[in-house]
Each structure stands twice: as C-alpha cells, then as structure tokens.
Amino acid sequence: MSPKTLYDKIWDAHVVHESDDGTCLLYIDRHLVHEVTSPQAFEGLRLAGRKVRAPEKTIAVPDHNVPTDPNRLAGIKDEMSRIQVEALRQNAADFGVEMYDVDDIRQGIVHIIGPEQGWTQPGMTIVCGDSHTATHGAFGALAHGIGTSEVEHVLATQTLIQKKSKNMLVRVEGKLPPGVTAKDITLTIIGRTGTAGGNGHVIEYAGSAIRELSVEGRMTVCNMAIEGGARAGLIAPDEKTFEYVKGRPHAPKGAQWEMALEYWKTLTSDEGAHYDKIIEIDASEIAPVVTWGTSPEDVLPITATVPAPEDFAGGKVDAARRSIDYMGLTPGQRLSDITIDTVFIGSCTNGRIEDLREVAKIMEGRRVKDGIRAMIVPGSGLVRAQAEEEGIADKLKAAGFDWRMAGCSMCLGMNPDQLAPGERCASTSNRNFEGRQGYKGRTHLMSPAMAAAAAITGRLTDVRELD
Amino acid sequence: MDKFEKLTGIAAPMPLVNIDTDMIIPKQFLKTIKRTGLGANLFDEMRFDREGNENPDFVLNQPKYRDAEILVAGDNFGCGSSREHAPWAIKDFGISCVISTSFADIFFNNCFKNGILPIALPQEQVDLLMADAEKGSNARMTVDLDQQQITTSDGEVIPFDVDPFRKHCLLHGLDDIGLTMEQAPSIDSYETQLSSVRPWI
Ligand code: SF4
C-alpha cells in the first residue's frame, strides 16, 4: 500500500461513495450549528418535508449575535439578532437537536465548545457553517466550514458531496524564542504563504515547534488555516491530544475509549507520504508579529515599519494602498508607534483558558493604560467560570479589563460589541478585514500576550520589551 | 436550484485583489433568516456611505455597470467566511458569473449551489477580460457553460474548465440533496459498518 498522509487516511475512512470523476459522498461524524448560517437550511428542510438524519451527531449554539454584557438574559435588544437566536431555538426543538442556549453555562463560541465538550475527537469529519471550523483540526480531525446549502445537505443526509483537496505540509522546526506564541506561528505562516497560498489544499502542520504546543495552542494554529486559504488544517494527534479529550462529557468511555485510542494512534502521516506543496519554517526565526493592513497576510514583526504600496507587486500594490489609507497609517512609520484605542481579547482563535492565563501573567503588577477600552470575552461559559475559579478574572478586572460573558463579541460586529469608525483595536481575533469589527474600525491582529502589552502602553508594543 | 446555461451580458471590472466576504456582504446583513433581498446590500460599505448615499465611483453605481450580470475580479475572490449570504447577495443583485484568477474554496462551492458560475482563468486571460469589461455597457461578453467558453465583445473565444459533476448540476438546476437522498442505501450501509468499526462515533 502506498504511504498515506493523515488527510488521506481520514478521507478514505469516510468515503460513502465515489463516482468515476472522483466526486465523493463523504460521511460527516459531527455537525455544529449556529444561528447565523442555519435558519435558511432548516427552512429548506421544512419546505421539502425532510428530517435531520442524525440529530444525535448535531449540536446547536448561539454565539455570533449574543450580547456579552452580564445582563443579557434580560433579552436581546436588536430585533433581527433576537429573531435569529429564537429561530435557532425553535429549529433545534423542532428537529430534535441538542442546544446550548444563552442561559446554559456550556454556551460559548461554537469552536470553543466542541473541543470543550469532547465533541471534537481525532479522526472525525466535522463541519459547521462557519469557516473557522478549521480549529478542530488541532485534534487530527478533518474539519472545515461549509455554506448554508451544505448545512442543509448535512442535516438531511449526514454526508457532503466533496472532491478531495491537495495535501500541503507546513513544517515548523526548532524552538520558539521567548515571547513568541502559537498565534505568531500561524500569522507568520500566512504572511509567508499569502491568503491564497492554501487554496485547494488541506494543510498539515508538523514539526517540533507544533508538537511542543499545547492542544489549545494547536487550536490557535489550525483556526487560521482558513486565513491561509486552506479549508482545513490538521495536526496529528498525540498523547497530549488524548489526554485533553479524556473524561470530557462526549468522549468515549470504558471499552470504547480503549478502542478509540487504538485507532487514534494510527492517525499519523506515513513515512514517505506525498505532499503537493511543502513549506518549511524555522521556529527560531519567528518574532512576535502584528498585522498592519486589512488582509491577514499583511503581517510583520512588531520591530518593523509600515510598508509602502510600492514594496509590493501586481494587484497587491493597489490593495496595499487601500489598506494603508483605510488603516490611517503612513509608510515608514514604526509599528510600535501606532497608538490604539481598544483591546479585544477573545474569539475562537484566542478565547480559551490558556489565553486568559497568558494575559493575566503579562498583567501581573501592571494596569490597562488610562483611556484604553479593554475587554476580555471568554470563549465559553465554562472558560469564564474556570478563570473565575483560578482568580484570573478578579486580577484582570482589577487591572482595568471589562470582564464579559461568552460569545463571538468584537471578533465580528454582529452583536453590540463593535468598534466606532476610526477606532483602532489590538485584537486577538483572526480577521482584520475592512469593517469586520465595526464600520470603518481598524484592526491589528496579534497574540494575547501582545494585546496585553498594547493594553498596558496604549500602543502596539513588543511584549519582550515590557519592563 | 437555479440553472445556468448561457449568458450574454455586461461585465463589471473589479480589479481589487482579495475581495473578501465581509466586503461582499458585511456582517450586519447576515441577521436575516431569508435567502432573498440581499442584493440591495451587495458590497454595501463600498457602494454606499453611512447615510445610504451611493458612492458614485464604485463600479456598480456607474450607469454603465448597473445592470452587470458578470463580474471580472482580482485574485482570490471571496476569501474569508463561509457565509452563503455572499453568493445570495451576488445572485440577488443579478450577477450570475464571476471570473477571477482564483477563488476561496468555500465561496467557490457556494456559488454552484446558487446558480452562479465561478470561472478561474490564468492571469493573462483575466487581464484580457478585465480590459473588455472596462469598455462598458456596449461591450457584452457571452459565457456558455455547455461549450465551456467565454466570448469577448471582440469575438475572441476563451475556453474554461469546470468540474463535470458541477457543470451537470448547474446546467440542469439539480438539487444536490435530492441526488444524495437517492444514495440512502449506501449511507445506511456505511452507518452499519461504522457502528462496528468506530462505535464511539
Ligand atoms: S469568534 Fe469570530 S471567527 Fe470565531 S466563530 Fe465567532 S465570529 Fe467566527
């Protein structure tokens, strides 16, 4: 048998049917549903008189629209948001799908709660009507975003019509310098490959620097595979992964756990497996980075300066000019001289407990600079509760942070947490597109540690230089 | 599903690279629970100012491109989120064909589910079509899916590739779900086998 990549193995294990032209019907093990991309899918089922084929393999959670202020149980004020969340509630009830509602401590960002509940496991196929489904790839699951028509397709048939993508390997070898985190790795990769670099591919992240990361750090890396153009990112599962899954509510138990474990240990790429594209990165050369523009590929080390449009080629010249203008920057300006108004810590990229611990560590003995709006939005009710139990929440509140309820929050302005026009934000989220965090808002993406550093000084700051 | 067979129409040029789904349809319009009506907000933040006045420079606001049915765009069109609201908005506006050098995967997929034909071509050919689109409303191009070719306003013919299964579905307006449902016995037997090899799923 020819050697297979991890992606090949998971793919092969899920093919229900293959046509002569290579179009496959792929079985889907887990389906996550949120309020924004599902109403039209359930509506489609209703119109056609169809049921959800496997409700026990489906969970629903509202996250994009929910307010994050502590009084949110009083109800959602925005009429359209409220209707969308109510529609999810109704659809979950009508079609027999389990839902973690706003008043449930397990509610949170869909990509945070999947792993948290043990719903995400190695070797699975996982989909969600959301591009950051790639996050779950950190467990060695083939996980990707789908559109609403496909959501409906999966609800009705528990399968997807797919053609296989190409294999791409991103190998990060070596030791990360101090102050450099998973977020810097993933942003650096996108800076190198561009936002279209992974188009048509599934990326497997490998190498000692990836192995060294915690499971949560790996989720941060895979989360942004989509920003690199790949639909999915994958990391082979190992002992850390198994340990993470073990004992969670939906994890296999008893004899089934043993059986699962044995299978999961086979989920690595074979020696000599073929990759269509290979990128090698030296971990020791990665620096703490920030984005300067309005595409996630606009990444530079914090020690750099704002580029000039002429530094680029082709269509990127105009795009860079537009970005620099939108972001209100000047070519040649030092990135560390850019002052900010707001700090947002949260999202499915960096809203987990380790991220909050990291921020708390940086804030030790320090405070948010006066006049800076700084918010922390835990990725789930359980992350929030844990941070409170560990005493992190109190410390962060004392340091000047606003401590919010779980949700997508300012990662995208669909709920009340938004940037005002011209407002500049140091953000741990994943997209710096125009208007993403609010109309004419300006977003700089970075790690939680770097966002904390920015909160302290009020400007983009090299976390290594904090005294 | 809507069919796509052959289209002769005005093509609007949008040479900007990395046009993302937040530009195509900003998040505030994702709160709808319907598929229709999104065309009014296609490219909203580029097309209108905060007060809702049209930005006269934006290509689709120019009289010659208001009725565009084809979009010729810069590299990596549709990157960003999985929101199907993006193709819904494009279609609702009246555009059924997008041409670029490359597309983001999810967006590309979503197009086919909504009667939109996305065509990826090499740079030189996109440049040629971009120049043709820039000629305005008298220059109509023809996109023929069955023949897999685009004819410029000057009569130049450019062939394109398309996945045969998707072509078939688009030409006949076939519903994927209905097709898959016909394969229910294969899904049943897959599930039976799954419950013995990976029972924890
Ligand atoms: S946190 Fe942001 S990226 Fe993640 S699911 Fe929510 S909106 Fe999408």
PDB file of N, CA and C and ligand atoms in Angstrom, chain A residues 34 63-64 109-112 130-133 135 223 227 344 346-349 407-412 414 429-431 436, chain B residues 81, ligand 1:
ATOM      1  N   HIS A  34     -24.769  27.009  14.218  1.00  0.00           N
ATOM      2  CA  HIS A  34     -25.015  28.256  14.955  1.00  0.00           C
ATOM      3  C   HIS A  34     -26.101  29.073  14.260  1.00  0.00           C
ATOM      4  N   ASP A  63     -23.960  32.068  19.122  1.00  0.00           N
ATOM      5  CA  ASP A  63     -22.713  32.712  19.546  1.00  0.00           C
ATOM      6  C   ASP A  63     -22.445  34.049  18.853  1.00  0.00           C
ATOM      7  N   HIS A  64     -22.727  34.152  17.568  1.00  0.00           N
ATOM      8  CA  HIS A  64     -22.359  35.370  16.837  1.00  0.00           C
ATOM      9  C   HIS A  64     -23.155  36.605  17.273  1.00  0.00           C
ATOM     10  N   ILE A 109     -18.554  30.119  22.053  1.00  0.00           N
ATOM     11  CA  ILE A 109     -18.262  30.110  20.622  1.00  0.00           C
ATOM     12  C   ILE A 109     -18.209  28.654  20.163  1.00  0.00           C
ATOM     13  N   VAL A 110     -18.871  28.403  19.095  1.00  0.00           N
ATOM     14  CA  VAL A 110     -19.053  27.031  18.615  1.00  0.00           C
ATOM     15  C   VAL A 110     -17.728  26.240  18.557  1.00  0.00           C
ATOM     16  N   HIS A 111     -16.646  26.896  18.141  1.00  0.00           N
ATOM     17  CA  HIS A 111     -15.371  26.169  18.015  1.00  0.00           C
ATOM     18  C   HIS A 111     -14.631  26.022  19.337  1.00  0.00           C
ATOM     19  N   ILE A 112     -15.116  26.704  20.348  1.00  0.00           N
ATOM     20  CA  ILE A 112     -14.525  26.514  21.670  1.00  0.00           C
ATOM     21  C   ILE A 112     -15.265  25.379  22.362  1.00  0.00           C
ATOM     22  N   ASP A 130     -19.402  27.634   9.191  1.00  0.00           N
ATOM     23  CA  ASP A 130     -18.518  28.678   9.693  1.00  0.00           C
ATOM     24  C   ASP A 130     -17.099  28.328   9.315  1.00  0.00           C
ATOM     25  N   SER A 131     -16.394  29.292   8.729  1.00  0.00           N
ATOM     26  CA  SER A 131     -15.090  28.965   8.160  1.00  0.00           C
ATOM     27  C   SER A 131     -14.047  28.567   9.210  1.00  0.00           C
ATOM     28  N   HIS A 132     -14.216  29.017  10.448  1.00  0.00           N
ATOM     29  CA  HIS A 132     -13.205  28.685  11.453  1.00  0.00           C
ATOM     30  C   HIS A 132     -13.369  27.305  12.071  1.00  0.00           C
ATOM     31  N   THR A 133     -14.192  26.496  11.437  1.00  0.00           N
ATOM     32  CA  THR A 133     -14.314  25.090  11.815  1.00  0.00           C
ATOM     33  C   THR A 133     -12.952  24.411  11.726  1.00  0.00           C
ATOM     34  N   THR A 135     -10.496  25.033  13.190  1.00  0.00           N
ATOM     35  CA  THR A 135      -9.964  24.920  14.558  1.00  0.00           C
ATOM     36  C   THR A 135      -9.867  23.472  15.046  1.00  0.00           C
ATOM     37  N   ASN A 223      -6.983  27.153  13.630  1.00  0.00           N
ATOM     38  CA  ASN A 223      -8.071  28.118  13.483  1.00  0.00           C
ATOM     39  C   ASN A 223      -7.859  29.012  12.263  1.00  0.00           C
ATOM     40  N   GLU A 227      -7.506  31.463   6.959  1.00  0.00           N
ATOM     41  CA  GLU A 227      -6.943  32.748   6.531  1.00  0.00           C
ATOM     42  C   GLU A 227      -5.794  32.517   5.560  1.00  0.00           C
ATOM     43  N   PHE A 344      -9.114  43.973  22.385  1.00  0.00           N
ATOM     44  CA  PHE A 344     -10.106  42.895  22.440  1.00  0.00           C
ATOM     45  C   PHE A 344      -9.399  41.552  22.610  1.00  0.00           C
ATOM     46  N   GLY A 346     -10.251  37.650  23.032  1.00  0.00           N
ATOM     47  CA  GLY A 346     -11.324  36.671  22.908  1.00  0.00           C
ATOM     48  C   GLY A 346     -11.304  36.036  21.539  1.00  0.00           C
ATOM     49  N   SER A 347     -12.450  35.510  21.087  1.00  0.00           N
ATOM     50  CA  SER A 347     -12.667  34.837  19.798  1.00  0.00           C
ATOM     51  C   SER A 347     -12.276  33.360  19.841  1.00  0.00           C
ATOM     52  N   CYS A 348     -12.648  32.660  18.772  1.00  0.00           N
ATOM     53  CA  CYS A 348     -12.329  31.230  18.715  1.00  0.00           C
ATOM     54  C   CYS A 348     -10.839  31.005  18.462  1.00  0.00           C
ATOM     55  N   THR A 349     -10.117  32.067  18.138  1.00  0.00           N
ATOM     56  CA  THR A 349      -8.669  31.933  17.968  1.00  0.00           C
ATOM     57  C   THR A 349      -7.966  31.960  19.326  1.00  0.00           C
ATOM     58  N   GLY A 407     -19.093  34.700  23.975  1.00  0.00           N
ATOM     59  CA  GLY A 407     -19.678  34.859  22.641  1.00  0.00           C
ATOM     60  C   GLY A 407     -18.612  35.321  21.663  1.00  0.00           C
ATOM     61  N   CYS A 408     -19.011  35.539  20.428  1.00  0.00           N
ATOM     62  CA  CYS A 408     -18.052  35.990  19.408  1.00  0.00           C
ATOM     63  C   CYS A 408     -17.641  37.439  19.629  1.00  0.00           C
ATOM     64  N   SER A 409     -18.558  38.193  20.214  1.00  0.00           N
ATOM     65  CA  SER A 409     -18.258  39.553  20.607  1.00  0.00           C
ATOM     66  C   SER A 409     -17.646  40.367  19.472  1.00  0.00           C
ATOM     67  N   MET A 410     -16.549  41.067  19.791  1.00  0.00           N
ATOM     68  CA  MET A 410     -15.981  42.011  18.834  1.00  0.00           C
ATOM     69  C   MET A 410     -15.132  41.357  17.745  1.00  0.00           C
ATOM     70  N   CYS A 411     -15.138  40.031  17.687  1.00  0.00           N
ATOM     71  CA  CYS A 411     -14.450  39.387  16.562  1.00  0.00           C
ATOM     72  C   CYS A 411     -15.145  39.799  15.269  1.00  0.00           C
ATOM     73  N   LEU A 412     -16.470  39.901  15.325  1.00  0.00           N
ATOM     74  CA  LEU A 412     -17.193  40.494  14.206  1.00  0.00           C
ATOM     75  C   LEU A 412     -18.370  41.243  14.792  1.00  0.00           C
ATOM     76  N   MET A 414     -21.476  41.711  14.953  1.00  0.00           N
ATOM     77  CA  MET A 414     -22.887  41.367  14.726  1.00  0.00           C
ATOM     78  C   MET A 414     -23.696  41.548  15.992  1.00  0.00           C
ATOM     79  N   SER A 429      -8.350  38.355  17.607  1.00  0.00           N
ATOM     80  CA  SER A 429      -9.211  37.594  16.703  1.00  0.00           C
ATOM     81  C   SER A 429      -8.444  37.202  15.440  1.00  0.00           C
ATOM     82  N   ASN A 430      -9.145  36.884  14.371  1.00  0.00           N
ATOM     83  CA  ASN A 430      -8.481  36.287  13.217  1.00  0.00           C
ATOM     84  C   ASN A 430      -8.634  37.053  11.910  1.00  0.00           C
ATOM     85  N   ARG A 431      -9.477  38.069  11.884  1.00  0.00           N
ATOM     86  CA  ARG A 431      -9.680  38.794  10.616  1.00  0.00           C
ATOM     87  C   ARG A 431      -9.592  40.291  10.831  1.00  0.00           C
ATOM     88  N   ARG A 436     -14.745  44.701   9.677  1.00  0.00           N
ATOM     89  CA  ARG A 436     -15.001  43.443  10.363  1.00  0.00           C
ATOM     90  C   ARG A 436     -15.461  43.635  11.807  1.00  0.00           C
TER      91      ARG A 436
ATOM     92  N   SER B  81     -15.175  34.349   5.098  1.00  0.00           N
ATOM     93  CA  SER B  81     -16.080  33.469   5.822  1.00  0.00           C
ATOM     94  C   SER B  81     -16.841  32.535   4.902  1.00  0.00           C
TER      95      SER B  81
HETATM   96  S1  SF4 C   1     -15.214  34.094  17.237  1.00  0.00           S
HETATM   97 FE1  SF4 C   1     -15.112  35.177  15.308  1.00  0.00          FE
HETATM   98  S2  SF4 C   1     -14.181  33.793  13.875  1.00  0.00           S
HETATM   99 FE2  SF4 C   1     -14.798  32.616  15.637  1.00  0.00          FE
HETATM  100  S3  SF4 C   1     -16.805  31.807  15.106  1.00  0.00           S
HETATM  101 FE3  SF4 C   1     -17.130  33.740  16.187  1.00  0.00          FE
HETATM  102  S4  SF4 C   1     -17.203  35.282  14.604  1.00  0.00           S
HETATM  103 FE4  SF4 C   1     -16.351  33.462  13.674  1.00  0.00          FE
END
